[in-house]
């Protein structure tokens, strides 16, 4: 209940609040994206802490509705600030053809690719770990996990160990290159990933299978912000000069 947990619908022509949806006190809505199809009056909002992504859509001329679309389960852990580690979805990106939805899970450390369908809930078709708090050999031990059989391995790209977790994302217009940074907010970076603050953040490229779904870390691409002249720096947001999936 410390953070905001409501989704608001505004009538911009009248500058009035039309509707309000309470997504629950354990939710922290961070990212809202509409589908790119101009005829599709719908979109998704990802909520950190609860691990739930909601679909919102227009029912009629003046009424909107919200339904649960994705739920990422929490993990039972030891060696962390709480006995359960919830999903902390920082960013949500939708491909320009509205075929795939991507979520970055900053605490668990994974990027998720979901296939979108008109008649079915989003289906998980790709997943890759690029850091996180549950890596093997770290201070956190996972006692119970509904999804994974073992803790993921640390990521090393071009001889650099990647700390932190996936934060802001950006997808190329052709949907084949997903870029991600690993700094969320400097105060939280210091608390959860002190090595990230010490070493600096990175920019990674994730190669996307746009036919069948699937994600792979490109081991030949790395932008190291720890080597900036006034660094180490904590990079956050990403945009293409020539246009991207959120333009």
PDB file of C-alpha atoms in Angstrom:
ATOM      1  CA  UNK A   1       0.000   0.000   0.000  1.00  0.00           C
ATOM      2  CA  UNK A   2       3.031   2.321  -0.014  1.00  0.00           C
ATOM      3  CA  UNK A   3       3.047   2.748  -3.799  1.00  0.00           C
ATOM      4  CA  UNK A   4       0.336   3.738  -6.256  1.00  0.00           C
ATOM      5  CA  UNK A   5      -1.812   0.790  -7.385  1.00  0.00           C
ATOM      6  CA  UNK A   6      -4.479   2.261  -9.644  1.00  0.00           C
ATOM      7  CA  UNK A   7      -4.966   2.547 -13.391  1.00  0.00           C
ATOM      8  CA  UNK A   8      -6.708   5.737 -14.533  1.00  0.00           C
ATOM      9  CA  UNK A   9      -8.639   6.448 -17.728  1.00  0.00           C
ATOM     10  CA  UNK A  10      -8.745  10.113 -18.670  1.00  0.00           C
ATOM     11  CA  UNK A  11     -11.016  11.945 -21.100  1.00  0.00           C
ATOM     12  CA  UNK A  12      -8.481  14.338 -22.615  1.00  0.00           C
ATOM     13  CA  UNK A  13     -11.011  16.404 -24.572  1.00  0.00           C
ATOM     14  CA  UNK A  14     -12.881  17.238 -21.341  1.00  0.00           C
ATOM     15  CA  UNK A  15      -9.820  16.913 -19.090  1.00  0.00           C
ATOM     16  CA  UNK A  16     -11.789  14.751 -16.675  1.00  0.00           C
ATOM     17  CA  UNK A  17     -11.190  11.399 -14.984  1.00  0.00           C
ATOM     18  CA  UNK A  18     -13.483   8.855 -16.647  1.00  0.00           C
ATOM     19  CA  UNK A  19     -12.640   5.596 -14.814  1.00  0.00           C
ATOM     20  CA  UNK A  20     -10.345   4.200 -12.131  1.00  0.00           C
ATOM     21  CA  UNK A  21      -9.257   0.578 -11.666  1.00  0.00           C
ATOM     22  CA  UNK A  22      -7.750  -0.568  -8.361  1.00  0.00           C
ATOM     23  CA  UNK A  23      -5.201  -3.273  -9.256  1.00  0.00           C
ATOM     24  CA  UNK A  24      -4.568  -4.284  -5.639  1.00  0.00           C
ATOM     25  CA  UNK A  25      -2.305  -3.010  -2.865  1.00  0.00           C
ATOM     26  CA  UNK A  26       0.436  -5.485  -3.820  1.00  0.00           C
ATOM     27  CA  UNK A  27       0.618  -4.040  -7.333  1.00  0.00           C
ATOM     28  CA  UNK A  28       2.883  -1.291  -8.603  1.00  0.00           C
ATOM     29  CA  UNK A  29       1.876  -0.398 -12.188  1.00  0.00           C
ATOM     30  CA  UNK A  30       5.020   0.843 -13.948  1.00  0.00           C
ATOM     31  CA  UNK A  31       4.583   0.477 -17.705  1.00  0.00           C
ATOM     32  CA  UNK A  32       1.542   0.972 -19.950  1.00  0.00           C
ATOM     33  CA  UNK A  33       1.546   0.105 -23.663  1.00  0.00           C
ATOM     34  CA  UNK A  34      -1.204   0.170 -26.274  1.00  0.00           C
ATOM     35  CA  UNK A  35      -1.258  -2.156 -29.258  1.00  0.00           C
ATOM     36  CA  UNK A  36       0.075  -0.503 -32.427  1.00  0.00           C
ATOM     37  CA  UNK A  37      -2.989  -1.335 -34.524  1.00  0.00           C
ATOM     38  CA  UNK A  38      -4.943   1.964 -34.570  1.00  0.00           C
ATOM     39  CA  UNK A  39      -8.233   0.045 -34.670  1.00  0.00           C
ATOM     40  CA  UNK A  40      -7.409  -1.956 -31.518  1.00  0.00           C
ATOM     41  CA  UNK A  41      -8.551  -0.047 -28.434  1.00  0.00           C
ATOM     42  CA  UNK A  42      -6.610  -2.180 -25.980  1.00  0.00           C
ATOM     43  CA  UNK A  43      -3.241  -2.561 -24.315  1.00  0.00           C
ATOM     44  CA  UNK A  44      -1.359  -3.949 -21.326  1.00  0.00           C
ATOM     45  CA  UNK A  45      -0.042  -2.644 -18.007  1.00  0.00           C
ATOM     46  CA  UNK A  46       2.682  -4.497 -16.085  1.00  0.00           C
ATOM     47  CA  UNK A  47       2.689  -4.369 -12.287  1.00  0.00           C
ATOM     48  CA  UNK A  48       5.840  -4.815 -10.254  1.00  0.00           C
ATOM     49  CA  UNK A  49       5.626  -6.597  -6.881  1.00  0.00           C
ATOM     50  CA  UNK A  50       2.492  -8.575  -7.804  1.00  0.00           C
ATOM     51  CA  UNK A  51       4.021 -10.002 -10.987  1.00  0.00           C
ATOM     52  CA  UNK A  52       0.725  -9.491 -12.805  1.00  0.00           C
ATOM     53  CA  UNK A  53       0.269  -7.943 -16.250  1.00  0.00           C
ATOM     54  CA  UNK A  54      -3.261  -6.763 -16.992  1.00  0.00           C
ATOM     55  CA  UNK A  55      -4.984  -6.322 -20.329  1.00  0.00           C
ATOM     56  CA  UNK A  56      -7.207  -3.261 -20.612  1.00  0.00           C
ATOM     57  CA  UNK A  57      -9.719  -2.869 -23.435  1.00  0.00           C
ATOM     58  CA  UNK A  58     -12.659  -0.773 -24.518  1.00  0.00           C
ATOM     59  CA  UNK A  59     -16.085  -2.362 -23.986  1.00  0.00           C
ATOM     60  CA  UNK A  60     -18.164   0.310 -25.692  1.00  0.00           C
ATOM     61  CA  UNK A  61     -17.946   3.976 -26.639  1.00  0.00           C
ATOM     62  CA  UNK A  62     -17.201   5.242 -23.141  1.00  0.00           C
ATOM     63  CA  UNK A  63     -16.393   2.234 -20.977  1.00  0.00           C
ATOM     64  CA  UNK A  64     -13.133   0.321 -20.369  1.00  0.00           C
ATOM     65  CA  UNK A  65     -12.460  -2.998 -18.618  1.00  0.00           C
ATOM     66  CA  UNK A  66      -9.403  -4.728 -17.124  1.00  0.00           C
ATOM     67  CA  UNK A  67      -8.534  -8.425 -16.901  1.00  0.00           C
ATOM     68  CA  UNK A  68      -5.509 -10.421 -15.733  1.00  0.00           C
ATOM     69  CA  UNK A  69      -3.388 -11.593 -18.672  1.00  0.00           C
ATOM     70  CA  UNK A  70      -0.061 -12.775 -17.187  1.00  0.00           C
ATOM     71  CA  UNK A  71       0.976 -13.810 -13.678  1.00  0.00           C
ATOM     72  CA  UNK A  72       4.630 -14.472 -12.780  1.00  0.00           C
ATOM     73  CA  UNK A  73       4.840 -16.466  -9.527  1.00  0.00           C
ATOM     74  CA  UNK A  74       7.026 -15.383  -6.601  1.00  0.00           C
ATOM     75  CA  UNK A  75       9.949 -17.565  -5.494  1.00  0.00           C
ATOM     76  CA  UNK A  76      10.542 -18.870  -1.953  1.00  0.00           C
ATOM     77  CA  UNK A  77      14.082 -17.823  -1.015  1.00  0.00           C
ATOM     78  CA  UNK A  78      16.602 -17.458   1.805  1.00  0.00           C
ATOM     79  CA  UNK A  79      19.385 -14.866   2.034  1.00  0.00           C
ATOM     80  CA  UNK A  80      17.171 -12.045   0.754  1.00  0.00           C
ATOM     81  CA  UNK A  81      15.220  -9.201   2.387  1.00  0.00           C
ATOM     82  CA  UNK A  82      11.974 -11.250   2.381  1.00  0.00           C
ATOM     83  CA  UNK A  83      11.169 -14.971   2.387  1.00  0.00           C
ATOM     84  CA  UNK A  84       9.380 -14.559  -0.954  1.00  0.00           C
ATOM     85  CA  UNK A  85      10.896 -12.791  -3.949  1.00  0.00           C
ATOM     86  CA  UNK A  86       8.115 -11.418  -6.159  1.00  0.00           C
ATOM     87  CA  UNK A  87       8.539 -10.604  -9.814  1.00  0.00           C
ATOM     88  CA  UNK A  88       9.533  -6.980 -10.375  1.00  0.00           C
ATOM     89  CA  UNK A  89       8.528  -6.189 -13.957  1.00  0.00           C
ATOM     90  CA  UNK A  90      10.136  -2.865 -14.823  1.00  0.00           C
ATOM     91  CA  UNK A  91       9.300  -2.550 -18.518  1.00  0.00           C
ATOM     92  CA  UNK A  92       6.851  -3.830 -21.107  1.00  0.00           C
ATOM     93  CA  UNK A  93       7.353  -3.597 -24.882  1.00  0.00           C
ATOM     94  CA  UNK A  94       5.091  -4.746 -27.730  1.00  0.00           C
ATOM     95  CA  UNK A  95       6.407  -5.508 -31.220  1.00  0.00           C
ATOM     96  CA  UNK A  96       5.162  -3.242 -34.001  1.00  0.00           C
ATOM     97  CA  UNK A  97       3.169  -6.087 -35.571  1.00  0.00           C
ATOM     98  CA  UNK A  98       1.456  -6.705 -32.190  1.00  0.00           C
ATOM     99  CA  UNK A  99       2.599 -10.339 -32.311  1.00  0.00           C
ATOM    100  CA  UNK A 100       4.866 -10.405 -29.259  1.00  0.00           C
ATOM    101  CA  UNK A 101       4.952  -8.795 -25.818  1.00  0.00           C
ATOM    102  CA  UNK A 102       8.179  -8.537 -23.783  1.00  0.00           C
ATOM    103  CA  UNK A 103       8.608  -8.154 -20.008  1.00  0.00           C
ATOM    104  CA  UNK A 104      11.793  -7.365 -18.068  1.00  0.00           C
ATOM    105  CA  UNK A 105      11.912  -8.944 -14.596  1.00  0.00           C
ATOM    106  CA  UNK A 106      14.501  -6.946 -12.630  1.00  0.00           C
ATOM    107  CA  UNK A 107      14.704  -9.055  -9.468  1.00  0.00           C
ATOM    108  CA  UNK A 108      14.451 -12.540 -10.948  1.00  0.00           C
ATOM    109  CA  UNK A 109      16.708 -11.500 -13.839  1.00  0.00           C
ATOM    110  CA  UNK A 110      14.826 -12.766 -16.884  1.00  0.00           C
ATOM    111  CA  UNK A 111      13.373 -11.240 -20.035  1.00  0.00           C
ATOM    112  CA  UNK A 112      10.156 -12.917 -21.167  1.00  0.00           C
ATOM    113  CA  UNK A 113       8.636 -13.111 -24.627  1.00  0.00           C
ATOM    114  CA  UNK A 114       4.889 -13.766 -24.917  1.00  0.00           C
ATOM    115  CA  UNK A 115       2.921 -14.472 -28.063  1.00  0.00           C
ATOM    116  CA  UNK A 116      -0.251 -12.391 -28.270  1.00  0.00           C
ATOM    117  CA  UNK A 117      -3.546 -13.723 -29.549  1.00  0.00           C
ATOM    118  CA  UNK A 118      -7.005 -12.206 -29.823  1.00  0.00           C
ATOM    119  CA  UNK A 119      -8.839 -15.164 -28.306  1.00  0.00           C
ATOM    120  CA  UNK A 120      -6.272 -16.541 -25.826  1.00  0.00           C
ATOM    121  CA  UNK A 121      -4.138 -15.242 -22.984  1.00  0.00           C
ATOM    122  CA  UNK A 122      -0.511 -14.402 -23.855  1.00  0.00           C
ATOM    123  CA  UNK A 123       1.640 -17.541 -24.228  1.00  0.00           C
ATOM    124  CA  UNK A 124       5.255 -17.670 -23.002  1.00  0.00           C
ATOM    125  CA  UNK A 125       7.458 -18.582 -25.983  1.00  0.00           C
ATOM    126  CA  UNK A 126      10.878 -17.175 -25.014  1.00  0.00           C
ATOM    127  CA  UNK A 127      12.903 -16.551 -21.870  1.00  0.00           C
ATOM    128  CA  UNK A 128      16.513 -15.569 -21.187  1.00  0.00           C
ATOM    129  CA  UNK A 129      18.364 -14.602 -17.987  1.00  0.00           C
ATOM    130  CA  UNK A 130      20.673 -11.565 -18.060  1.00  0.00           C
ATOM    131  CA  UNK A 131      21.498 -11.217 -14.366  1.00  0.00           C
ATOM    132  CA  UNK A 132      19.172 -11.001 -11.382  1.00  0.00           C
ATOM    133  CA  UNK A 133      19.174 -11.863  -7.687  1.00  0.00           C
ATOM    134  CA  UNK A 134      18.748 -15.646  -7.901  1.00  0.00           C
ATOM    135  CA  UNK A 135      21.921 -16.520  -9.812  1.00  0.00           C
ATOM    136  CA  UNK A 136      23.800 -19.656  -8.843  1.00  0.00           C
ATOM    137  CA  UNK A 137      26.672 -18.982  -6.444  1.00  0.00           C
ATOM    138  CA  UNK A 138      25.139 -15.779  -5.058  1.00  0.00           C
ATOM    139  CA  UNK A 139      23.847 -15.009  -1.564  1.00  0.00           C
ATOM    140  CA  UNK A 140      20.249 -15.993  -2.405  1.00  0.00           C
ATOM    141  CA  UNK A 141      19.102 -19.613  -2.327  1.00  0.00           C
ATOM    142  CA  UNK A 142      15.837 -20.543  -4.029  1.00  0.00           C
ATOM    143  CA  UNK A 143      13.905 -23.027  -1.882  1.00  0.00           C
ATOM    144  CA  UNK A 144      10.802 -23.356  -4.031  1.00  0.00           C
ATOM    145  CA  UNK A 145      10.277 -22.314  -7.629  1.00  0.00           C
ATOM    146  CA  UNK A 146       7.139 -23.026  -9.666  1.00  0.00           C
ATOM    147  CA  UNK A 147       8.971 -22.446 -12.950  1.00  0.00           C
ATOM    148  CA  UNK A 148      12.697 -23.282 -12.753  1.00  0.00           C
ATOM    149  CA  UNK A 149      14.380 -26.557 -11.838  1.00  0.00           C
ATOM    150  CA  UNK A 150      17.693 -24.877 -10.926  1.00  0.00           C
ATOM    151  CA  UNK A 151      19.078 -21.389 -10.384  1.00  0.00           C
ATOM    152  CA  UNK A 152      20.416 -19.702 -13.552  1.00  0.00           C
ATOM    153  CA  UNK A 153      24.114 -19.190 -14.228  1.00  0.00           C
ATOM    154  CA  UNK A 154      25.771 -15.724 -14.086  1.00  0.00           C
ATOM    155  CA  UNK A 155      26.074 -13.949 -17.441  1.00  0.00           C
ATOM    156  CA  UNK A 156      29.435 -13.006 -18.941  1.00  0.00           C
ATOM    157  CA  UNK A 157      29.588 -11.045 -22.214  1.00  0.00           C
ATOM    158  CA  UNK A 158      32.924 -10.176 -23.858  1.00  0.00           C
ATOM    159  CA  UNK A 159      34.777 -11.092 -20.652  1.00  0.00           C
ATOM    160  CA  UNK A 160      32.598  -8.803 -18.489  1.00  0.00           C
ATOM    161  CA  UNK A 161      30.401 -10.161 -15.702  1.00  0.00           C
ATOM    162  CA  UNK A 162      26.933  -8.626 -15.959  1.00  0.00           C
ATOM    163  CA  UNK A 163      25.421  -7.480 -12.661  1.00  0.00           C
ATOM    164  CA  UNK A 164      21.983  -6.079 -11.974  1.00  0.00           C
ATOM    165  CA  UNK A 165      18.846  -7.224 -13.734  1.00  0.00           C
ATOM    166  CA  UNK A 166      17.000  -6.409 -16.967  1.00  0.00           C
ATOM    167  CA  UNK A 167      15.412  -2.976 -16.723  1.00  0.00           C
ATOM    168  CA  UNK A 168      14.393  -0.784 -19.669  1.00  0.00           C
ATOM    169  CA  UNK A 169      14.006  -2.366 -23.104  1.00  0.00           C
ATOM    170  CA  UNK A 170      13.702  -1.227 -26.700  1.00  0.00           C
ATOM    171  CA  UNK A 171      12.824  -3.287 -29.764  1.00  0.00           C
ATOM    172  CA  UNK A 172      13.910  -2.641 -33.353  1.00  0.00           C
ATOM    173  CA  UNK A 173      11.177  -1.976 -35.897  1.00  0.00           C
ATOM    174  CA  UNK A 174      11.712  -5.383 -37.541  1.00  0.00           C
ATOM    175  CA  UNK A 175      11.354  -7.036 -34.127  1.00  0.00           C
ATOM    176  CA  UNK A 176      14.631  -8.963 -34.388  1.00  0.00           C
ATOM    177  CA  UNK A 177      16.822  -6.996 -31.943  1.00  0.00           C
ATOM    178  CA  UNK A 178      15.780  -6.345 -28.366  1.00  0.00           C
ATOM    179  CA  UNK A 179      18.080  -4.033 -26.399  1.00  0.00           C
ATOM    180  CA  UNK A 180      18.108  -3.901 -22.606  1.00  0.00           C
ATOM    181  CA  UNK A 181      19.849  -1.946 -19.832  1.00  0.00           C
ATOM    182  CA  UNK A 182      20.266  -3.198 -16.260  1.00  0.00           C
ATOM    183  CA  UNK A 183      19.942  -0.100 -14.032  1.00  0.00           C
ATOM    184  CA  UNK A 184      16.494   0.664 -12.647  1.00  0.00           C
ATOM    185  CA  UNK A 185      16.903   3.478 -10.097  1.00  0.00           C
ATOM    186  CA  UNK A 186      20.187   4.419  -8.440  1.00  0.00           C
ATOM    187  CA  UNK A 187      18.863   4.193  -4.861  1.00  0.00           C
ATOM    188  CA  UNK A 188      17.449   0.717  -5.505  1.00  0.00           C
ATOM    189  CA  UNK A 189      20.546  -0.255  -7.509  1.00  0.00           C
ATOM    190  CA  UNK A 190      22.673   0.433  -4.419  1.00  0.00           C
ATOM    191  CA  UNK A 191      20.407  -1.698  -2.242  1.00  0.00           C
ATOM    192  CA  UNK A 192      19.898  -4.725  -4.469  1.00  0.00           C
ATOM    193  CA  UNK A 193      22.916  -4.693  -6.821  1.00  0.00           C
ATOM    194  CA  UNK A 194      25.869  -2.851  -5.216  1.00  0.00           C
ATOM    195  CA  UNK A 195      28.287  -4.416  -7.738  1.00  0.00           C
ATOM    196  CA  UNK A 196      26.287  -2.791 -10.529  1.00  0.00           C
ATOM    197  CA  UNK A 197      26.923   0.653  -9.038  1.00  0.00           C
ATOM    198  CA  UNK A 198      30.603  -0.158  -8.609  1.00  0.00           C
ATOM    199  CA  UNK A 199      31.140  -1.648 -12.094  1.00  0.00           C
ATOM    200  CA  UNK A 200      28.653   0.436 -14.081  1.00  0.00           C
ATOM    201  CA  UNK A 201      25.696  -0.716 -16.140  1.00  0.00           C
ATOM    202  CA  UNK A 202      25.682  -2.275 -19.601  1.00  0.00           C
ATOM    203  CA  UNK A 203      23.583  -2.314 -22.744  1.00  0.00           C
ATOM    204  CA  UNK A 204      22.894  -5.803 -24.102  1.00  0.00           C
ATOM    205  CA  UNK A 205      21.409  -7.070 -27.354  1.00  0.00           C
ATOM    206  CA  UNK A 206      18.956  -9.956 -27.326  1.00  0.00           C
ATOM    207  CA  UNK A 207      18.404 -11.716 -30.650  1.00  0.00           C
ATOM    208  CA  UNK A 208      14.750 -12.564 -31.254  1.00  0.00           C
ATOM    209  CA  UNK A 209      13.227 -15.456 -33.187  1.00  0.00           C
ATOM    210  CA  UNK A 210      10.268 -13.684 -34.787  1.00  0.00           C
ATOM    211  CA  UNK A 211       8.880 -16.844 -36.403  1.00  0.00           C
ATOM    212  CA  UNK A 212       8.566 -19.403 -33.614  1.00  0.00           C
ATOM    213  CA  UNK A 213       9.550 -17.260 -30.631  1.00  0.00           C
ATOM    214  CA  UNK A 214      12.757 -17.446 -28.622  1.00  0.00           C
ATOM    215  CA  UNK A 215      15.430 -15.199 -27.118  1.00  0.00           C
ATOM    216  CA  UNK A 216      19.242 -15.446 -27.193  1.00  0.00           C
ATOM    217  CA  UNK A 217      21.870 -13.133 -25.707  1.00  0.00           C
ATOM    218  CA  UNK A 218      24.158 -11.794 -28.446  1.00  0.00           C
ATOM    219  CA  UNK A 219      27.634 -12.468 -27.017  1.00  0.00           C
ATOM    220  CA  UNK A 220      29.282 -10.156 -29.586  1.00  0.00           C
ATOM    221  CA  UNK A 221      27.482  -6.987 -28.450  1.00  0.00           C
ATOM    222  CA  UNK A 222      28.199  -5.030 -25.280  1.00  0.00           C
ATOM    223  CA  UNK A 223      28.143  -1.346 -24.376  1.00  0.00           C
ATOM    224  CA  UNK A 224      30.038  -0.966 -21.091  1.00  0.00           C
ATOM    225  CA  UNK A 225      29.003   2.203 -19.241  1.00  0.00           C
ATOM    226  CA  UNK A 226      31.541   1.426 -16.544  1.00  0.00           C
ATOM    227  CA  UNK A 227      34.206   2.754 -18.911  1.00  0.00           C
ATOM    228  CA  UNK A 228      32.647   6.166 -19.523  1.00  0.00           C
ATOM    229  CA  UNK A 229      35.063   9.130 -18.938  1.00  0.00           C
ATOM    230  CA  UNK A 230      33.071  10.235 -15.879  1.00  0.00           C
ATOM    231  CA  UNK A 231      31.857   6.746 -15.027  1.00  0.00           C
ATOM    232  CA  UNK A 232      30.946   4.291 -13.919  1.00  0.00           C
ATOM    233  CA  UNK A 233      27.491   5.319 -15.177  1.00  0.00           C
ATOM    234  CA  UNK A 234      24.036   3.798 -14.697  1.00  0.00           C
ATOM    235  CA  UNK A 235      22.266   3.774 -18.070  1.00  0.00           C
ATOM    236  CA  UNK A 236      18.485   3.513 -18.033  1.00  0.00           C
ATOM    237  CA  UNK A 237      16.299   4.344 -21.035  1.00  0.00           C
ATOM    238  CA  UNK A 238      16.871   3.511 -24.723  1.00  0.00           C
ATOM    239  CA  UNK A 239      15.553   5.026 -27.956  1.00  0.00           C
ATOM    240  CA  UNK A 240      16.460   4.629 -31.626  1.00  0.00           C
ATOM    241  CA  UNK A 241      17.174   7.835 -33.525  1.00  0.00           C
ATOM    242  CA  UNK A 242      15.303   6.499 -36.554  1.00  0.00           C
ATOM    243  CA  UNK A 243      12.279   5.141 -34.672  1.00  0.00           C
ATOM    244  CA  UNK A 244      11.572   2.134 -32.490  1.00  0.00           C
ATOM    245  CA  UNK A 245       8.693   0.020 -31.160  1.00  0.00           C
ATOM    246  CA  UNK A 246       7.557   2.722 -28.711  1.00  0.00           C
ATOM    247  CA  UNK A 247       7.781   5.665 -31.129  1.00  0.00           C
TER     248      UNK A 247
END
